[in-house]
PDB file of C-alpha atoms and ligand atoms in Angstrom:
ATOM      1  CA  MET A   1      27.509   2.921 -16.270  1.00  0.00           C
ATOM      2  CA  ALA A   2      24.591   0.766 -15.130  1.00  0.00           C
ATOM      3  CA  GLU A   3      22.260   2.384 -12.621  1.00  0.00           C
ATOM      4  CA  GLU A   4      22.074   1.026  -9.103  1.00  0.00           C
ATOM      5  CA  VAL A   5      18.425   0.523  -8.080  1.00  0.00           C
ATOM      6  CA  LYS A   6      17.778  -1.470  -4.923  1.00  0.00           C
ATOM      7  CA  VAL A   7      14.610  -1.935  -2.888  1.00  0.00           C
ATOM      8  CA  PHE A   8      14.839  -2.939   0.767  1.00  0.00           C
ATOM      9  CA  GLY A   9      11.471  -4.448   1.586  1.00  0.00           C
ATOM     10  CA  VAL A  10       9.459  -7.112   3.332  1.00  0.00           C
ATOM     11  CA  TRP A  11       7.419  -9.533   1.260  1.00  0.00           C
ATOM     12  CA  ALA A  12       4.181  -8.971   3.233  1.00  0.00           C
ATOM     13  CA  SER A  13       4.502  -5.176   3.347  1.00  0.00           C
ATOM     14  CA  PRO A  14       2.038  -3.222   1.198  1.00  0.00           C
ATOM     15  CA  TYR A  15       4.445  -0.267   1.430  1.00  0.00           C
ATOM     16  CA  SER A  16       7.368  -2.064  -0.162  1.00  0.00           C
ATOM     17  CA  ARG A  17       5.008  -3.655  -2.717  1.00  0.00           C
ATOM     18  CA  ARG A  18       3.975  -0.119  -3.720  1.00  0.00           C
ATOM     19  CA  VAL A  19       7.558   0.683  -4.639  1.00  0.00           C
ATOM     20  CA  GLU A  20       8.028  -2.554  -6.549  1.00  0.00           C
ATOM     21  CA  LEU A  21       4.800  -1.929  -8.465  1.00  0.00           C
ATOM     22  CA  ALA A  22       5.910   1.590  -9.449  1.00  0.00           C
ATOM     23  CA  LEU A  23       9.280   0.294 -10.697  1.00  0.00           C
ATOM     24  CA  LYS A  24       7.507  -2.423 -12.672  1.00  0.00           C
ATOM     25  CA  LEU A  25       5.101   0.120 -14.214  1.00  0.00           C
ATOM     26  CA  LYS A  26       8.121   2.185 -15.276  1.00  0.00           C
ATOM     27  CA  GLY A  27       9.987  -0.883 -16.506  1.00  0.00           C
ATOM     28  CA  VAL A  28      12.973  -0.142 -14.245  1.00  0.00           C
ATOM     29  CA  PRO A  29      15.055  -3.200 -13.317  1.00  0.00           C
ATOM     30  CA  TYR A  30      15.906  -3.385  -9.616  1.00  0.00           C
ATOM     31  CA  GLU A  31      17.468  -5.614  -7.027  1.00  0.00           C
ATOM     32  CA  TYR A  32      15.182  -6.617  -4.169  1.00  0.00           C
ATOM     33  CA  ILE A  33      16.582  -7.139  -0.675  1.00  0.00           C
ATOM     34  CA  GLU A  34      14.294  -8.856   1.833  1.00  0.00           C
ATOM     35  CA  GLU A  35      14.629  -7.463   5.358  1.00  0.00           C
ATOM     36  CA  ASP A  36      13.996  -9.282   8.625  1.00  0.00           C
ATOM     37  CA  LEU A  37      12.170  -6.727  10.766  1.00  0.00           C
ATOM     38  CA  SER A  38      12.906  -8.679  13.944  1.00  0.00           C
ATOM     39  CA  ASN A  39      16.605  -8.317  13.170  1.00  0.00           C
ATOM     40  CA  LYS A  40      17.006  -5.216  11.016  1.00  0.00           C
ATOM     41  CA  SER A  41      20.121  -5.137   8.852  1.00  0.00           C
ATOM     42  CA  PRO A  42      22.847  -2.523   9.450  1.00  0.00           C
ATOM     43  CA  LEU A  43      22.108  -1.240   5.933  1.00  0.00           C
ATOM     44  CA  LEU A  44      18.412  -0.633   6.687  1.00  0.00           C
ATOM     45  CA  LEU A  45      19.380   1.231   9.880  1.00  0.00           C
ATOM     46  CA  LYS A  46      21.972   3.223   7.954  1.00  0.00           C
ATOM     47  CA  TYR A  47      19.632   4.165   5.109  1.00  0.00           C
ATOM     48  CA  ASN A  48      16.524   4.850   7.213  1.00  0.00           C
ATOM     49  CA  PRO A  49      17.944   5.870  10.622  1.00  0.00           C
ATOM     50  CA  ILE A  50      14.925   7.984  11.567  1.00  0.00           C
ATOM     51  CA  HIS A  51      12.077   5.533  11.007  1.00  0.00           C
ATOM     52  CA  GLU A  52      14.039   2.252  10.702  1.00  0.00           C
ATOM     53  CA  LYS A  53      11.329   0.994   8.339  1.00  0.00           C
ATOM     54  CA  VAL A  54      11.003  -0.538   4.902  1.00  0.00           C
ATOM     55  CA  PRO A  55      10.751   0.368   2.121  1.00  0.00           C
ATOM     56  CA  VAL A  56      13.994   2.067   1.247  1.00  0.00           C
ATOM     57  CA  LEU A  57      14.819   2.795  -2.374  1.00  0.00           C
ATOM     58  CA  LEU A  58      18.544   3.069  -3.005  1.00  0.00           C
ATOM     59  CA  HIS A  59      19.308   4.879  -6.254  1.00  0.00           C
ATOM     60  CA  ASN A  60      22.986   5.210  -7.170  1.00  0.00           C
ATOM     61  CA  GLY A  61      23.906   5.205  -3.476  1.00  0.00           C
ATOM     62  CA  LYS A  62      21.196   7.678  -2.394  1.00  0.00           C
ATOM     63  CA  PRO A  63      18.513   6.357  -0.037  1.00  0.00           C
ATOM     64  CA  ILE A  64      14.902   7.533  -0.319  1.00  0.00           C
ATOM     65  CA  VAL A  65      12.361   6.524   2.328  1.00  0.00           C
ATOM     66  CA  GLU A  66       8.581   6.740   2.855  1.00  0.00           C
ATOM     67  CA  SER A  67       6.680   4.889   0.156  1.00  0.00           C
ATOM     68  CA  ILE A  68       4.620   7.803  -1.227  1.00  0.00           C
ATOM     69  CA  LEU A  69       7.722  10.007  -1.457  1.00  0.00           C
ATOM     70  CA  ILE A  70       9.541   7.137  -3.162  1.00  0.00           C
ATOM     71  CA  LEU A  71       6.705   6.875  -5.707  1.00  0.00           C
ATOM     72  CA  GLU A  72       7.024  10.574  -6.475  1.00  0.00           C
ATOM     73  CA  TYR A  73      10.810  10.213  -6.791  1.00  0.00           C
ATOM     74  CA  ILE A  74      10.399   7.265  -9.167  1.00  0.00           C
ATOM     75  CA  ASP A  75       7.914   9.236 -11.253  1.00  0.00           C
ATOM     76  CA  LYS A  76      10.263  12.214 -11.581  1.00  0.00           C
ATOM     77  CA  THR A  77      13.366  10.116 -12.204  1.00  0.00           C
ATOM     78  CA  TRP A  78      12.162   7.677 -14.840  1.00  0.00           C
ATOM     79  CA  LYS A  79      10.047   8.927 -17.719  1.00  0.00           C
ATOM     80  CA  GLY A  80       7.638   6.816 -19.682  1.00  0.00           C
ATOM     81  CA  TYR A  81       4.645   5.596 -17.733  1.00  0.00           C
ATOM     82  CA  PRO A  82       3.285   8.592 -15.730  1.00  0.00           C
ATOM     83  CA  ILE A  83       2.321   7.827 -12.117  1.00  0.00           C
ATOM     84  CA  LEU A  84       1.286  11.352 -11.101  1.00  0.00           C
ATOM     85  CA  PRO A  85      -0.802  13.659 -13.318  1.00  0.00           C
ATOM     86  CA  GLU A  86       0.931  16.604 -15.022  1.00  0.00           C
ATOM     87  CA  ASP A  87      -1.799  19.079 -14.115  1.00  0.00           C
ATOM     88  CA  PRO A  88      -0.902  20.825 -10.795  1.00  0.00           C
ATOM     89  CA  TYR A  89      -4.433  20.577  -9.408  1.00  0.00           C
ATOM     90  CA  GLU A  90      -4.750  16.895 -10.336  1.00  0.00           C
ATOM     91  CA  ARG A  91      -1.311  16.238  -8.812  1.00  0.00           C
ATOM     92  CA  ALA A  92      -2.337  17.891  -5.560  1.00  0.00           C
ATOM     93  CA  MET A  93      -5.535  15.835  -5.503  1.00  0.00           C
ATOM     94  CA  ALA A  94      -3.641  12.592  -6.117  1.00  0.00           C
ATOM     95  CA  ARG A  95      -1.371  13.452  -3.183  1.00  0.00           C
ATOM     96  CA  PHE A  96      -4.407  14.332  -1.084  1.00  0.00           C
ATOM     97  CA  TRP A  97      -6.113  10.955  -1.666  1.00  0.00           C
ATOM     98  CA  SER A  98      -2.991   8.929  -1.063  1.00  0.00           C
ATOM     99  CA  LYS A  99      -2.489  10.795   2.227  1.00  0.00           C
ATOM    100  CA  PHE A 100      -6.153  10.167   3.045  1.00  0.00           C
ATOM    101  CA  MET A 101      -5.579   6.445   2.483  1.00  0.00           C
ATOM    102  CA  ASP A 102      -2.523   6.312   4.773  1.00  0.00           C
ATOM    103  CA  GLU A 103      -3.702   8.638   7.507  1.00  0.00           C
ATOM    104  CA  LYS A 104      -7.451   8.013   7.686  1.00  0.00           C
ATOM    105  CA  CYS A 105      -8.532   4.872   5.826  1.00  0.00           C
ATOM    106  CA  MET A 106      -5.804   2.427   6.764  1.00  0.00           C
ATOM    107  CA  PRO A 107      -5.953   2.925  10.544  1.00  0.00           C
ATOM    108  CA  ALA A 108      -9.777   2.888  10.634  1.00  0.00           C
ATOM    109  CA  ILE A 109     -10.165  -0.136   8.338  1.00  0.00           C
ATOM    110  CA  TRP A 110      -7.444  -2.061  10.192  1.00  0.00           C
ATOM    111  CA  GLU A 111      -9.170  -1.472  13.525  1.00  0.00           C
ATOM    112  CA  ALA A 112     -12.641  -2.189  12.094  1.00  0.00           C
ATOM    113  CA  CYS A 113     -11.286  -5.537  10.868  1.00  0.00           C
ATOM    114  CA  TRP A 114     -10.719  -6.560  14.510  1.00  0.00           C
ATOM    115  CA  ILE A 115     -13.210  -4.625  16.654  1.00  0.00           C
ATOM    116  CA  ASP A 116     -16.720  -3.204  16.206  1.00  0.00           C
ATOM    117  CA  GLU A 117     -16.018   0.322  17.462  1.00  0.00           C
ATOM    118  CA  LYS A 118     -14.325   1.586  14.296  1.00  0.00           C
ATOM    119  CA  GLU A 119     -16.789   0.179  11.786  1.00  0.00           C
ATOM    120  CA  GLN A 120     -18.766   3.388  11.264  1.00  0.00           C
ATOM    121  CA  GLU A 121     -15.618   5.479  10.853  1.00  0.00           C
ATOM    122  CA  ALA A 122     -14.175   2.988   8.353  1.00  0.00           C
ATOM    123  CA  PHE A 123     -17.494   2.950   6.472  1.00  0.00           C
ATOM    124  CA  GLU A 124     -17.527   6.735   6.161  1.00  0.00           C
ATOM    125  CA  HIS A 125     -13.920   6.933   4.967  1.00  0.00           C
ATOM    126  CA  LEU A 126     -14.519   4.171   2.436  1.00  0.00           C
ATOM    127  CA  LYS A 127     -17.638   5.923   1.096  1.00  0.00           C
ATOM    128  CA  THR A 128     -15.648   9.144   0.744  1.00  0.00           C
ATOM    129  CA  LEU A 129     -12.946   7.261  -1.134  1.00  0.00           C
ATOM    130  CA  GLU A 130     -15.501   5.502  -3.301  1.00  0.00           C
ATOM    131  CA  ASN A 131     -17.011   8.857  -4.274  1.00  0.00           C
ATOM    132  CA  ALA A 132     -13.564  10.038  -5.398  1.00  0.00           C
ATOM    133  CA  LEU A 133     -13.325   7.213  -7.923  1.00  0.00           C
ATOM    134  CA  LYS A 134     -14.499   8.641 -11.228  1.00  0.00           C
ATOM    135  CA  GLY A 135     -12.975   6.327 -13.848  1.00  0.00           C
ATOM    136  CA  LYS A 136     -11.800   2.757 -14.169  1.00  0.00           C
ATOM    137  CA  PHE A 137      -8.885   3.604 -11.840  1.00  0.00           C
ATOM    138  CA  PHE A 138      -8.269   6.501  -9.472  1.00  0.00           C
ATOM    139  CA  GLY A 139      -5.689   7.526 -12.075  1.00  0.00           C
ATOM    140  CA  GLY A 140      -8.360   7.503 -14.828  1.00  0.00           C
ATOM    141  CA  GLU A 141      -7.823   4.895 -17.549  1.00  0.00           C
ATOM    142  CA  THR A 142      -4.454   3.850 -16.130  1.00  0.00           C
ATOM    143  CA  ILE A 143      -3.064   3.020 -12.693  1.00  0.00           C
ATOM    144  CA  GLY A 144      -1.702   6.060 -10.869  1.00  0.00           C
ATOM    145  CA  LEU A 145      -0.455   7.209  -7.461  1.00  0.00           C
ATOM    146  CA  VAL A 146      -3.763   6.726  -5.634  1.00  0.00           C
ATOM    147  CA  ASP A 147      -4.318   3.234  -7.039  1.00  0.00           C
ATOM    148  CA  ILE A 148      -0.820   2.223  -5.936  1.00  0.00           C
ATOM    149  CA  ALA A 149      -1.393   3.804  -2.515  1.00  0.00           C
ATOM    150  CA  CYS A 150      -4.617   1.801  -2.181  1.00  0.00           C
ATOM    151  CA  ASN A 151      -2.923  -1.582  -2.820  1.00  0.00           C
ATOM    152  CA  TRP A 152      -3.472  -2.600   0.805  1.00  0.00           C
ATOM    153  CA  LEU A 153      -7.211  -2.011   0.484  1.00  0.00           C
ATOM    154  CA  ALA A 154      -7.329  -3.983  -2.770  1.00  0.00           C
ATOM    155  CA  PHE A 155      -5.512  -7.094  -1.608  1.00  0.00           C
ATOM    156  CA  TRP A 156      -4.528  -7.208   2.062  1.00  0.00           C
ATOM    157  CA  VAL A 157      -7.944  -6.276   3.478  1.00  0.00           C
ATOM    158  CA  GLY A 158      -9.636  -9.301   1.887  1.00  0.00           C
ATOM    159  CA  VAL A 159      -7.068 -11.592   3.507  1.00  0.00           C
ATOM    160  CA  ILE A 160      -7.342  -9.868   6.895  1.00  0.00           C
ATOM    161  CA  GLN A 161     -11.148 -10.099   6.750  1.00  0.00           C
ATOM    162  CA  GLU A 162     -10.916 -13.804   6.068  1.00  0.00           C
ATOM    163  CA  VAL A 163      -8.760 -14.244   9.176  1.00  0.00           C
ATOM    164  CA  SER A 164     -10.716 -11.921  11.470  1.00  0.00           C
ATOM    165  CA  GLU A 165     -14.079 -13.152  10.158  1.00  0.00           C
ATOM    166  CA  ARG A 166     -15.401  -9.616   9.780  1.00  0.00           C
ATOM    167  CA  GLU A 167     -16.622  -7.921   6.630  1.00  0.00           C
ATOM    168  CA  VAL A 168     -15.738  -4.256   6.555  1.00  0.00           C
ATOM    169  CA  VAL A 169     -15.492  -4.098   2.751  1.00  0.00           C
ATOM    170  CA  ASN A 170     -17.880  -5.984   0.502  1.00  0.00           C
ATOM    171  CA  ALA A 171     -19.630  -5.475  -2.835  1.00  0.00           C
ATOM    172  CA  GLU A 172     -22.963  -4.797  -1.198  1.00  0.00           C
ATOM    173  CA  LYS A 173     -21.645  -1.840   0.817  1.00  0.00           C
ATOM    174  CA  PHE A 174     -19.079  -0.644  -1.755  1.00  0.00           C
ATOM    175  CA  PRO A 175     -19.996  -1.787  -5.285  1.00  0.00           C
ATOM    176  CA  ILE A 176     -17.821   0.768  -7.099  1.00  0.00           C
ATOM    177  CA  LEU A 177     -14.804   0.215  -4.868  1.00  0.00           C
ATOM    178  CA  CYS A 178     -15.119  -3.557  -5.211  1.00  0.00           C
ATOM    179  CA  LYS A 179     -15.257  -3.245  -8.998  1.00  0.00           C
ATOM    180  CA  TRP A 180     -12.057  -1.190  -8.793  1.00  0.00           C
ATOM    181  CA  ILE A 181     -10.469  -3.882  -6.581  1.00  0.00           C
ATOM    182  CA  GLU A 182     -11.198  -6.520  -9.249  1.00  0.00           C
ATOM    183  CA  GLU A 183      -9.812  -4.348 -12.050  1.00  0.00           C
ATOM    184  CA  PHE A 184      -6.741  -3.404 -10.059  1.00  0.00           C
ATOM    185  CA  ILE A 185      -5.638  -6.768  -8.704  1.00  0.00           C
ATOM    186  CA  ASN A 186      -6.213  -8.479 -12.036  1.00  0.00           C
ATOM    187  CA  SER A 187      -4.288  -5.962 -14.103  1.00  0.00           C
ATOM    188  CA  SER A 188      -0.695  -6.331 -15.099  1.00  0.00           C
ATOM    189  CA  PRO A 189       1.828  -5.703 -13.509  1.00  0.00           C
ATOM    190  CA  VAL A 190      -0.217  -5.479 -10.279  1.00  0.00           C
ATOM    191  CA  LYS A 191      -0.912  -9.232 -10.303  1.00  0.00           C
ATOM    192  CA  GLU A 192       2.810  -9.940 -10.425  1.00  0.00           C
ATOM    193  CA  SER A 193       3.585  -7.481  -7.637  1.00  0.00           C
ATOM    194  CA  LEU A 194       1.287  -8.951  -4.976  1.00  0.00           C
ATOM    195  CA  PRO A 195       2.425 -11.442  -2.339  1.00  0.00           C
ATOM    196  CA  PRO A 196       1.169 -15.042  -2.656  1.00  0.00           C
ATOM    197  CA  ARG A 197      -2.329 -15.036  -1.082  1.00  0.00           C
ATOM    198  CA  GLU A 198      -1.816 -18.313   0.791  1.00  0.00           C
ATOM    199  CA  ASN A 199       1.376 -17.024   2.406  1.00  0.00           C
ATOM    200  CA  LEU A 200      -0.318 -13.789   3.430  1.00  0.00           C
ATOM    201  CA  LEU A 201      -3.232 -15.747   4.882  1.00  0.00           C
ATOM    202  CA  ALA A 202      -0.814 -17.891   6.904  1.00  0.00           C
ATOM    203  CA  PHE A 203       1.032 -14.751   8.035  1.00  0.00           C
ATOM    204  CA  PHE A 204      -2.151 -13.158   9.444  1.00  0.00           C
ATOM    205  CA  ARG A 205      -3.509 -16.452  10.819  1.00  0.00           C
ATOM    206  CA  ALA A 206      -0.322 -16.949  12.810  1.00  0.00           C
ATOM    207  CA  ARG A 207      -0.707 -13.482  14.328  1.00  0.00           C
ATOM    208  CA  ARG A 208      -4.496 -13.389  14.649  1.00  0.00           C
ATOM    209  CA  GLU A 209      -4.606 -13.387  18.469  1.00  0.00           C
ATOM    210  CA  PHE A 210      -1.817 -10.843  18.709  1.00  0.00           C
ATOM    211  CA  PHE A 211      -3.412  -8.376  16.256  1.00  0.00           C
ATOM    212  CA  SER A 212      -6.862  -8.743  17.758  1.00  0.00           C
ATOM    213  CA  ALA A 213      -5.540  -8.218  21.306  1.00  0.00           C
ATOM    214  CA  SER A 214      -3.339  -5.272  20.363  1.00  0.00           C
ATOM    215  CA  VAL A 215      -6.169  -3.438  18.573  1.00  0.00           C
ATOM    216  CA  SER A 216      -8.546  -4.061  21.506  1.00  0.00           C
ATOM    217  CA  ALA A 217      -5.907  -2.882  24.015  1.00  0.00           C
ATOM    218  CA  SER A 218      -5.377   0.379  22.140  1.00  0.00           C
ATOM    219  CA  LYS A 219      -9.069   1.301  22.569  1.00  0.00           C
TER     220      LYS A 219
HETATM  221  N1  GSH B 301       4.875   5.500   6.178  1.00  0.00           N
HETATM  222  C1  GSH B 301       5.771   4.423   5.829  1.00  0.00           C
HETATM  223  C2  GSH B 301       5.313   3.143   6.527  1.00  0.00           C
HETATM  224  C3  GSH B 301       6.286   1.990   6.330  1.00  0.00           C
HETATM  225  C4  GSH B 301       6.060   0.883   7.345  1.00  0.00           C
HETATM  226  O1  GSH B 301       5.235   0.988   8.266  1.00  0.00           O
HETATM  227  N2  GSH B 301       6.815  -0.210   7.183  1.00  0.00           N
HETATM  228  C5  GSH B 301       6.736  -1.311   8.126  1.00  0.00           C
HETATM  229  C6  GSH B 301       6.543  -2.648   7.386  1.00  0.00           C
HETATM  230  S1  GSH B 301       4.922  -2.792   6.710  1.00  0.00           S
HETATM  231  C7  GSH B 301       8.076  -1.412   8.885  1.00  0.00           C
HETATM  232  O2  GSH B 301       9.114  -1.338   8.293  1.00  0.00           O
HETATM  233  N3  GSH B 301       8.014  -1.589  10.193  1.00  0.00           N
HETATM  234  C8  GSH B 301       9.188  -1.758  11.005  1.00  0.00           C
HETATM  235  C9  GSH B 301       9.046  -1.145  12.348  1.00  0.00           C
HETATM  236  O3  GSH B 301       8.015  -0.482  12.626  1.00  0.00           O
HETATM  237  O4  GSH B 301       9.949  -1.295  13.161  1.00  0.00           O
HETATM  238  C10 GSH B 301       5.807   4.278   4.313  1.00  0.00           C
HETATM  239  O5  GSH B 301       4.833   4.649   3.645  1.00  0.00           O
HETATM  240  O6  GSH B 301       6.827   3.827   3.772  1.00  0.00           O
END
């Protein structure tokens, strides 16, 4: 019997793009269902009743939520391309850096893209991350969990910076990280799993005032 693999996502979401990228790396066919977050579908609310967020991976009727946990599930379920390292210490470190991206880097970089106050904090987190990059990718010679978790930094940040007219990440401040960004976004299947740049630019342009005001208000 054919497997049921569905991804509930949003085209501009780095989190749902992570899941799509992992499925593409594994060569797993899936059905993609675009959600409207202003009018969430009954299925999204049923499958992710606690957070009510995308992405949701539905595998043979079982929902899995939270992008990093979904990546780990995908890695365990489908063999072939390894996303997490086998070695227990390396696995723990990969989990550590992806958590660092979500919990420390993303909030600080996002805020630094709109206001000055967070720039130093974002700089320090980015330097720490840059120092953790030892090979071509965080995963070594191939794309792994941390690279996938850093997709927002690789692609979305450049678009946000263009809209907010601030430069938190550039090659002068972060030469190694920027080299990684080039390698990552130009590799296959990453290229095919990113949203169209023009559409993303229009998305952030349309919300520029809102994002800028909401970040300032939270300070
Ligand atoms: N920690 C979650 C974050 C997912 C998330 O924030 N998704 C956003 C879209 S980018 C969402 O669904 N937001 C809907 C809402 O907050 O109501 C993950 O890694 O999957």
